[in-house]
């Protein structure tokens, strides 16, 4: 790690002031948006990513190599004053090596925990936060017994990997147990069975924590999925204020319990009775936090930079109601075309659309290519804009 006058020693560790170099494991859109905010603050970036000209690599230096490439990881450590990751499926062994040779305030332990659903659930419970009932599954007999105990429907998931609905199956009848097990247990994959929670809605809270122990959370986003991919995030979430407050408290408790540094996205189910169950964690910026880019006093990306550099955390006040809508590959052309024209619908509804594209080279169906933040006076107006445009009618 380079020695710079921008480095300050604190009781908790290192405070890295603007002028420092931030290394990022992963060169995707989350790293790109982190760098766009971090550069404005005076930081420089270098990324390690296997894809040439990655979204982050387009605006920073890039080391093009696999995430398990030890020599490339050492090169990243030499160039960066602090290292973070922009997605959790990074090789935990490489993260541990970097932790030994560089400064990785998030640490490898957080990755190790959140990369495995059973370890993650145990950590959430240890923090005193409720999760949906679950069972570890090591055989078909385990699955049959657990399904009888938890009741159908239930959800079978791989303990590692899986995103946007991959690596999981909803089981609604006993006849589905064996086929689902045989599909997901390929290669001896560890599995977990979760009780299906009958929920009124799904919400998520982005919490930030510094090495010094300061914690702040953003207002909860209400999330709507289509085909297991996030479609909309609605803020303020359409749940009572006391549930919003409790959700933020739970997210902050999880961040403290895991000694997280940087951002921690905490996804939750809200039941019709007003109970909250944590579903999943993500130790990084999160799709459901993109609304903060225009609608909050501080964006989630600036907050992540502040947290890993041990700066004072920014104000998380919501400045405007907002709806974030994802632009997938099949939506990209229509979204771009619309932004080249006068938007009478937006004007009539009092909605201000803000387009963000990620710089990905190929637009594939269901691949996240960008998002639009819709600033509004009332989220119903933004939702009407989404409904009345033709962009999302291709799903």
Short mmCIF file of N, CA, C and O in Angstrom, two decimals, residues 153-231:
data_model
loop_
_atom_site.label_atom_id
_atom_site.label_comp_id
_atom_site.label_asym_id
_atom_site.label_seq_id
_atom_site.Cartn_x
_atom_site.Cartn_y
_atom_site.Cartn_z
N UNK A 153 -46.45 -24.25 0.86
CA UNK A 153 -45.25 -24.14 0.02
C UNK A 153 -44.02 -23.75 0.84
O UNK A 153 -44.12 -23.21 1.94
N UNK A 154 -42.85 -24.05 0.28
CA UNK A 154 -41.58 -23.63 0.85
C UNK A 154 -40.61 -23.41 -0.30
O UNK A 154 -40.92 -23.70 -1.45
N UNK A 155 -39.44 -22.87 0.04
CA UNK A 155 -38.48 -22.50 -1.01
C UNK A 155 -37.16 -23.23 -0.76
O UNK A 155 -36.58 -23.11 0.32
N UNK A 156 -36.71 -23.98 -1.76
CA UNK A 156 -35.43 -24.67 -1.69
C UNK A 156 -34.39 -23.84 -2.43
O UNK A 156 -34.61 -23.44 -3.57
N UNK A 157 -33.25 -23.57 -1.76
CA UNK A 157 -32.22 -22.73 -2.34
C UNK A 157 -30.85 -23.38 -2.18
O UNK A 157 -30.62 -24.12 -1.21
N UNK A 158 -29.97 -23.09 -3.12
CA UNK A 158 -28.57 -23.47 -2.92
C UNK A 158 -27.99 -22.55 -1.84
O UNK A 158 -28.35 -21.38 -1.74
N UNK A 159 -27.09 -23.10 -1.03
CA UNK A 159 -26.50 -22.31 0.05
C UNK A 159 -25.54 -21.26 -0.49
O UNK A 159 -25.32 -20.22 0.15
N UNK A 160 -24.95 -21.51 -1.65
CA UNK A 160 -24.03 -20.56 -2.26
C UNK A 160 -24.48 -20.23 -3.67
O UNK A 160 -25.18 -21.01 -4.32
N UNK A 161 -24.05 -19.06 -4.16
CA UNK A 161 -24.40 -18.64 -5.51
C UNK A 161 -25.88 -18.33 -5.61
O UNK A 161 -26.62 -18.26 -4.64
N UNK A 162 -26.32 -18.13 -6.84
CA UNK A 162 -27.73 -17.85 -7.08
C UNK A 162 -28.05 -16.37 -6.93
O UNK A 162 -27.65 -15.73 -5.97
N UNK A 163 -28.76 -15.82 -7.91
CA UNK A 163 -29.23 -14.43 -7.88
C UNK A 163 -30.33 -14.29 -8.91
O UNK A 163 -30.45 -15.10 -9.82
N UNK A 164 -31.16 -13.27 -8.74
CA UNK A 164 -32.27 -13.01 -9.67
C UNK A 164 -33.09 -14.28 -9.92
O UNK A 164 -33.48 -14.57 -11.04
N UNK A 165 -33.34 -15.04 -8.84
CA UNK A 165 -34.19 -16.22 -8.95
C UNK A 165 -33.48 -17.49 -9.33
O UNK A 165 -34.08 -18.57 -9.32
N UNK A 166 -32.19 -17.41 -9.66
CA UNK A 166 -31.43 -18.61 -10.02
C UNK A 166 -31.04 -19.35 -8.74
O UNK A 166 -30.84 -18.75 -7.70
N UNK A 167 -30.87 -20.68 -8.85
CA UNK A 167 -30.45 -21.47 -7.71
C UNK A 167 -31.52 -21.65 -6.65
O UNK A 167 -31.20 -21.87 -5.48
N UNK A 168 -32.77 -21.60 -7.05
CA UNK A 168 -33.86 -21.81 -6.09
C UNK A 168 -35.10 -22.34 -6.78
O UNK A 168 -35.25 -22.22 -8.00
N UNK A 169 -35.98 -22.94 -5.99
CA UNK A 169 -37.23 -23.50 -6.52
C UNK A 169 -38.31 -23.38 -5.45
O UNK A 169 -38.07 -23.70 -4.28
N UNK A 170 -39.49 -22.91 -5.84
CA UNK A 170 -40.64 -22.88 -4.95
C UNK A 170 -41.34 -24.23 -5.02
O UNK A 170 -41.68 -24.70 -6.11
N UNK A 171 -41.51 -24.86 -3.88
CA UNK A 171 -42.10 -26.19 -3.81
C UNK A 171 -43.52 -26.08 -3.27
O UNK A 171 -43.74 -25.60 -2.16
N UNK A 172 -44.48 -26.53 -4.07
CA UNK A 172 -45.88 -26.39 -3.69
C UNK A 172 -46.56 -27.74 -3.46
O UNK A 172 -47.69 -27.80 -2.97
N UNK A 173 -45.89 -28.83 -3.84
CA UNK A 173 -46.47 -30.16 -3.64
C UNK A 173 -45.35 -31.16 -3.37
O UNK A 173 -44.18 -30.93 -3.72
N UNK A 174 -45.70 -32.29 -2.77
CA UNK A 174 -44.70 -33.30 -2.45
C UNK A 174 -44.06 -33.86 -3.72
O UNK A 174 -42.89 -34.27 -3.69
N UNK A 175 -44.80 -33.86 -4.82
CA UNK A 175 -44.27 -34.40 -6.07
C UNK A 175 -43.11 -33.56 -6.61
O UNK A 175 -42.31 -34.03 -7.41
N UNK A 176 -43.02 -32.31 -6.17
CA UNK A 176 -41.95 -31.43 -6.65
C UNK A 176 -40.65 -31.58 -5.87
O UNK A 176 -39.61 -31.07 -6.30
N UNK A 177 -40.68 -32.28 -4.74
CA UNK A 177 -39.51 -32.34 -3.87
C UNK A 177 -38.32 -33.02 -4.55
O UNK A 177 -37.23 -32.46 -4.61
N UNK A 178 -38.52 -34.23 -5.04
CA UNK A 178 -37.40 -34.97 -5.60
C UNK A 178 -36.81 -34.31 -6.85
O UNK A 178 -35.59 -34.15 -6.94
N UNK A 179 -37.65 -33.88 -7.82
CA UNK A 179 -37.06 -33.21 -8.99
C UNK A 179 -36.28 -31.95 -8.63
O UNK A 179 -35.20 -31.69 -9.18
N UNK A 180 -36.80 -31.17 -7.68
CA UNK A 180 -36.10 -29.95 -7.27
C UNK A 180 -34.78 -30.28 -6.60
O UNK A 180 -33.75 -29.64 -6.85
N UNK A 181 -34.79 -31.30 -5.75
CA UNK A 181 -33.57 -31.70 -5.06
C UNK A 181 -32.51 -32.15 -6.07
O UNK A 181 -31.35 -31.74 -5.99
N UNK A 182 -32.93 -32.98 -7.02
CA UNK A 182 -31.98 -33.50 -8.00
C UNK A 182 -31.41 -32.39 -8.89
O UNK A 182 -30.27 -32.46 -9.33
N UNK A 183 -32.22 -31.35 -9.14
CA UNK A 183 -31.76 -30.24 -9.96
C UNK A 183 -30.77 -29.35 -9.22
O UNK A 183 -29.73 -28.97 -9.76
N UNK A 184 -31.08 -29.04 -7.96
CA UNK A 184 -30.27 -28.08 -7.22
C UNK A 184 -29.08 -28.70 -6.50
O UNK A 184 -28.11 -28.00 -6.20
N UNK A 185 -29.14 -30.00 -6.22
CA UNK A 185 -28.06 -30.65 -5.45
C UNK A 185 -26.96 -31.20 -6.34
O UNK A 185 -26.13 -31.99 -5.89
N UNK A 186 -26.92 -30.77 -7.60
CA UNK A 186 -25.90 -31.25 -8.53
C UNK A 186 -24.51 -30.94 -7.99
O UNK A 186 -24.24 -29.84 -7.52
N UNK A 187 -23.65 -31.96 -8.04
CA UNK A 187 -22.28 -31.76 -7.57
C UNK A 187 -22.15 -31.66 -6.06
O UNK A 187 -21.15 -31.17 -5.56
N UNK A 188 -23.18 -32.12 -5.35
CA UNK A 188 -23.12 -32.09 -3.90
C UNK A 188 -23.35 -30.72 -3.30
O UNK A 188 -22.91 -30.44 -2.17
N UNK A 189 -24.03 -29.84 -4.02
CA UNK A 189 -24.28 -28.48 -3.53
C UNK A 189 -25.06 -28.52 -2.22
O UNK A 189 -26.01 -29.28 -2.06
N UNK A 190 -24.65 -27.67 -1.28
CA UNK A 190 -25.38 -27.54 -0.03
C UNK A 190 -26.68 -26.79 -0.28
O UNK A 190 -26.72 -25.84 -1.06
N UNK A 191 -27.73 -27.21 0.43
CA UNK A 191 -29.05 -26.61 0.21
C UNK A 191 -29.65 -26.15 1.54
O UNK A 191 -29.29 -26.63 2.61
N UNK A 192 -30.58 -25.21 1.42
CA UNK A 192 -31.34 -24.75 2.57
C UNK A 192 -32.81 -24.66 2.16
O UNK A 192 -33.14 -24.23 1.05
N UNK A 193 -33.68 -25.10 3.05
CA UNK A 193 -35.13 -25.00 2.81
C UNK A 193 -35.70 -23.92 3.71
O UNK A 193 -35.47 -23.92 4.92
N UNK A 194 -36.44 -22.99 3.12
CA UNK A 194 -37.03 -21.89 3.86
C UNK A 194 -38.54 -21.98 3.83
O UNK A 194 -39.13 -22.28 2.79
N UNK A 195 -39.15 -21.71 4.96
CA UNK A 195 -40.60 -21.63 5.01
C UNK A 195 -41.07 -20.48 4.15
O UNK A 195 -40.47 -19.40 4.17
N UNK A 196 -42.10 -20.69 3.36
CA UNK A 196 -42.64 -19.63 2.51
C UNK A 196 -43.39 -18.64 3.39
O UNK A 196 -44.36 -19.00 4.06
N UNK A 197 -42.90 -17.41 3.41
CA UNK A 197 -43.53 -16.38 4.23
C UNK A 197 -44.60 -15.67 3.42
O UNK A 197 -44.32 -15.13 2.34
N UNK A 198 -45.82 -15.69 3.91
CA UNK A 198 -46.90 -14.97 3.25
C UNK A 198 -46.74 -13.49 3.59
O UNK A 198 -47.02 -13.05 4.70
N UNK A 199 -46.23 -12.73 2.62
CA UNK A 199 -45.88 -11.34 2.92
C UNK A 199 -46.76 -10.36 2.16
O UNK A 199 -47.27 -10.66 1.08
N UNK A 200 -46.93 -9.20 2.77
CA UNK A 200 -47.69 -8.13 2.12
C UNK A 200 -46.83 -7.41 1.10
O UNK A 200 -47.32 -6.99 0.05
N UNK A 201 -45.53 -7.28 1.39
CA UNK A 201 -44.60 -6.66 0.45
C UNK A 201 -43.18 -6.98 0.88
O UNK A 201 -42.94 -7.50 1.97
N UNK A 202 -42.25 -6.66 0.00
CA UNK A 202 -40.82 -6.80 0.30
C UNK A 202 -40.22 -5.41 0.38
O UNK A 202 -40.52 -4.54 -0.45
N UNK A 203 -39.35 -5.21 1.36
CA UNK A 203 -38.65 -3.94 1.49
C UNK A 203 -37.15 -4.22 1.68
O UNK A 203 -36.75 -5.34 1.97
N UNK A 204 -36.35 -3.19 1.49
CA UNK A 204 -34.94 -3.32 1.78
C UNK A 204 -34.44 -2.02 2.38
O UNK A 204 -34.95 -0.93 2.09
N UNK A 205 -33.45 -2.16 3.24
CA UNK A 205 -32.82 -1.01 3.88
C UNK A 205 -31.32 -1.09 3.63
O UNK A 205 -30.71 -2.14 3.84
N UNK A 206 -30.73 0.01 3.16
CA UNK A 206 -29.29 0.10 3.00
C UNK A 206 -28.72 0.77 4.25
O UNK A 206 -29.06 1.92 4.54
N UNK A 207 -27.88 0.04 4.96
CA UNK A 207 -27.22 0.59 6.15
C UNK A 207 -25.73 0.75 5.85
O UNK A 207 -25.15 -0.03 5.09
N UNK A 208 -25.12 1.75 6.45
CA UNK A 208 -23.68 1.98 6.29
C UNK A 208 -23.04 2.00 7.67
O UNK A 208 -23.61 2.52 8.63
N UNK A 209 -21.83 1.42 7.74
CA UNK A 209 -21.09 1.44 9.00
C UNK A 209 -19.62 1.70 8.71
O UNK A 209 -19.06 1.17 7.74
N UNK A 210 -18.99 2.53 9.52
CA UNK A 210 -17.57 2.85 9.37
C UNK A 210 -16.73 1.96 10.29
O UNK A 210 -17.25 1.37 11.25
N UNK A 211 -15.41 1.86 10.04
CA UNK A 211 -14.55 1.13 10.97
C UNK A 211 -14.61 1.69 12.38
O UNK A 211 -14.38 0.96 13.36
N UNK A 212 -14.91 2.99 12.51
CA UNK A 212 -15.01 3.61 13.83
C UNK A 212 -16.30 3.26 14.54
O UNK A 212 -16.47 3.60 15.72
N UNK A 213 -17.25 2.63 13.81
CA UNK A 213 -18.49 2.19 14.44
C UNK A 213 -19.69 3.07 14.23
O UNK A 213 -20.77 2.79 14.77
N UNK A 214 -19.58 4.14 13.44
CA UNK A 214 -20.74 4.97 13.13
C UNK A 214 -21.67 4.22 12.18
O UNK A 214 -21.20 3.57 11.24
N UNK A 215 -22.97 4.32 12.40
CA UNK A 215 -23.95 3.61 11.58
C UNK A 215 -25.06 4.57 11.18
O UNK A 215 -25.56 5.35 12.01
N UNK A 216 -25.43 4.52 9.89
CA UNK A 216 -26.59 5.26 9.41
C UNK A 216 -27.30 4.40 8.37
O UNK A 216 -26.66 3.64 7.63
N UNK A 217 -28.62 4.56 8.29
CA UNK A 217 -29.39 3.82 7.29
C UNK A 217 -30.20 4.78 6.44
O UNK A 217 -30.49 5.91 6.84
N UNK A 218 -30.54 4.31 5.25
CA UNK A 218 -31.40 5.06 4.33
C UNK A 218 -32.86 4.63 4.53
O UNK A 218 -33.13 3.52 5.02
N UNK A 219 -33.81 5.46 4.13
CA UNK A 219 -35.22 5.06 4.21
C UNK A 219 -35.48 3.78 3.43
O UNK A 219 -34.88 3.55 2.38
N UNK A 220 -36.37 2.92 3.92
CA UNK A 220 -36.65 1.65 3.24
C UNK A 220 -37.24 1.87 1.85
O UNK A 220 -38.01 2.80 1.61
N UNK A 221 -36.85 0.97 0.95
CA UNK A 221 -37.44 0.93 -0.38
C UNK A 221 -38.40 -0.25 -0.45
O UNK A 221 -38.08 -1.34 0.03
N UNK A 222 -39.56 -0.03 -1.03
CA UNK A 222 -40.51 -1.12 -1.30
C UNK A 222 -40.17 -1.68 -2.68
O UNK A 222 -40.13 -0.94 -3.66
N UNK A 223 -39.93 -2.98 -2.75
CA UNK A 223 -39.43 -3.60 -3.97
C UNK A 223 -40.46 -4.48 -4.64
O UNK A 223 -41.13 -5.27 -3.98
N UNK A 224 -40.58 -4.33 -5.95
CA UNK A 224 -41.49 -5.14 -6.76
C UNK A 224 -40.64 -5.92 -7.77
O UNK A 224 -39.85 -5.32 -8.51
N UNK A 225 -40.80 -7.23 -7.79
CA UNK A 225 -40.04 -8.09 -8.70
C UNK A 225 -40.93 -8.61 -9.83
O UNK A 225 -42.12 -8.85 -9.63
N UNK A 226 -40.34 -8.78 -10.99
CA UNK A 226 -40.98 -9.44 -12.13
C UNK A 226 -40.04 -10.53 -12.61
O UNK A 226 -38.86 -10.26 -12.89
N UNK A 227 -40.53 -11.75 -12.67
CA UNK A 227 -39.70 -12.90 -13.07
C UNK A 227 -38.44 -13.00 -12.21
O UNK A 227 -37.35 -13.28 -12.69
N UNK A 228 -38.62 -12.75 -10.91
CA UNK A 228 -37.54 -12.85 -9.91
C UNK A 228 -36.43 -11.81 -10.09
O UNK A 228 -35.35 -11.93 -9.51
N UNK A 229 -36.65 -10.79 -10.90
CA UNK A 229 -35.69 -9.70 -11.09
C UNK A 229 -36.33 -8.41 -10.59
O UNK A 229 -37.50 -8.14 -10.88
N UNK A 230 -35.57 -7.61 -9.85
CA UNK A 230 -36.13 -6.37 -9.34
C UNK A 230 -36.61 -5.49 -10.49
O UNK A 230 -35.85 -5.20 -11.42
N UNK A 231 -37.85 -5.07 -10.41
CA UNK A 231 -38.46 -4.21 -11.42
C UNK A 231 -38.54 -2.77 -10.91
O UNK A 231 -38.05 -1.84 -11.56
#
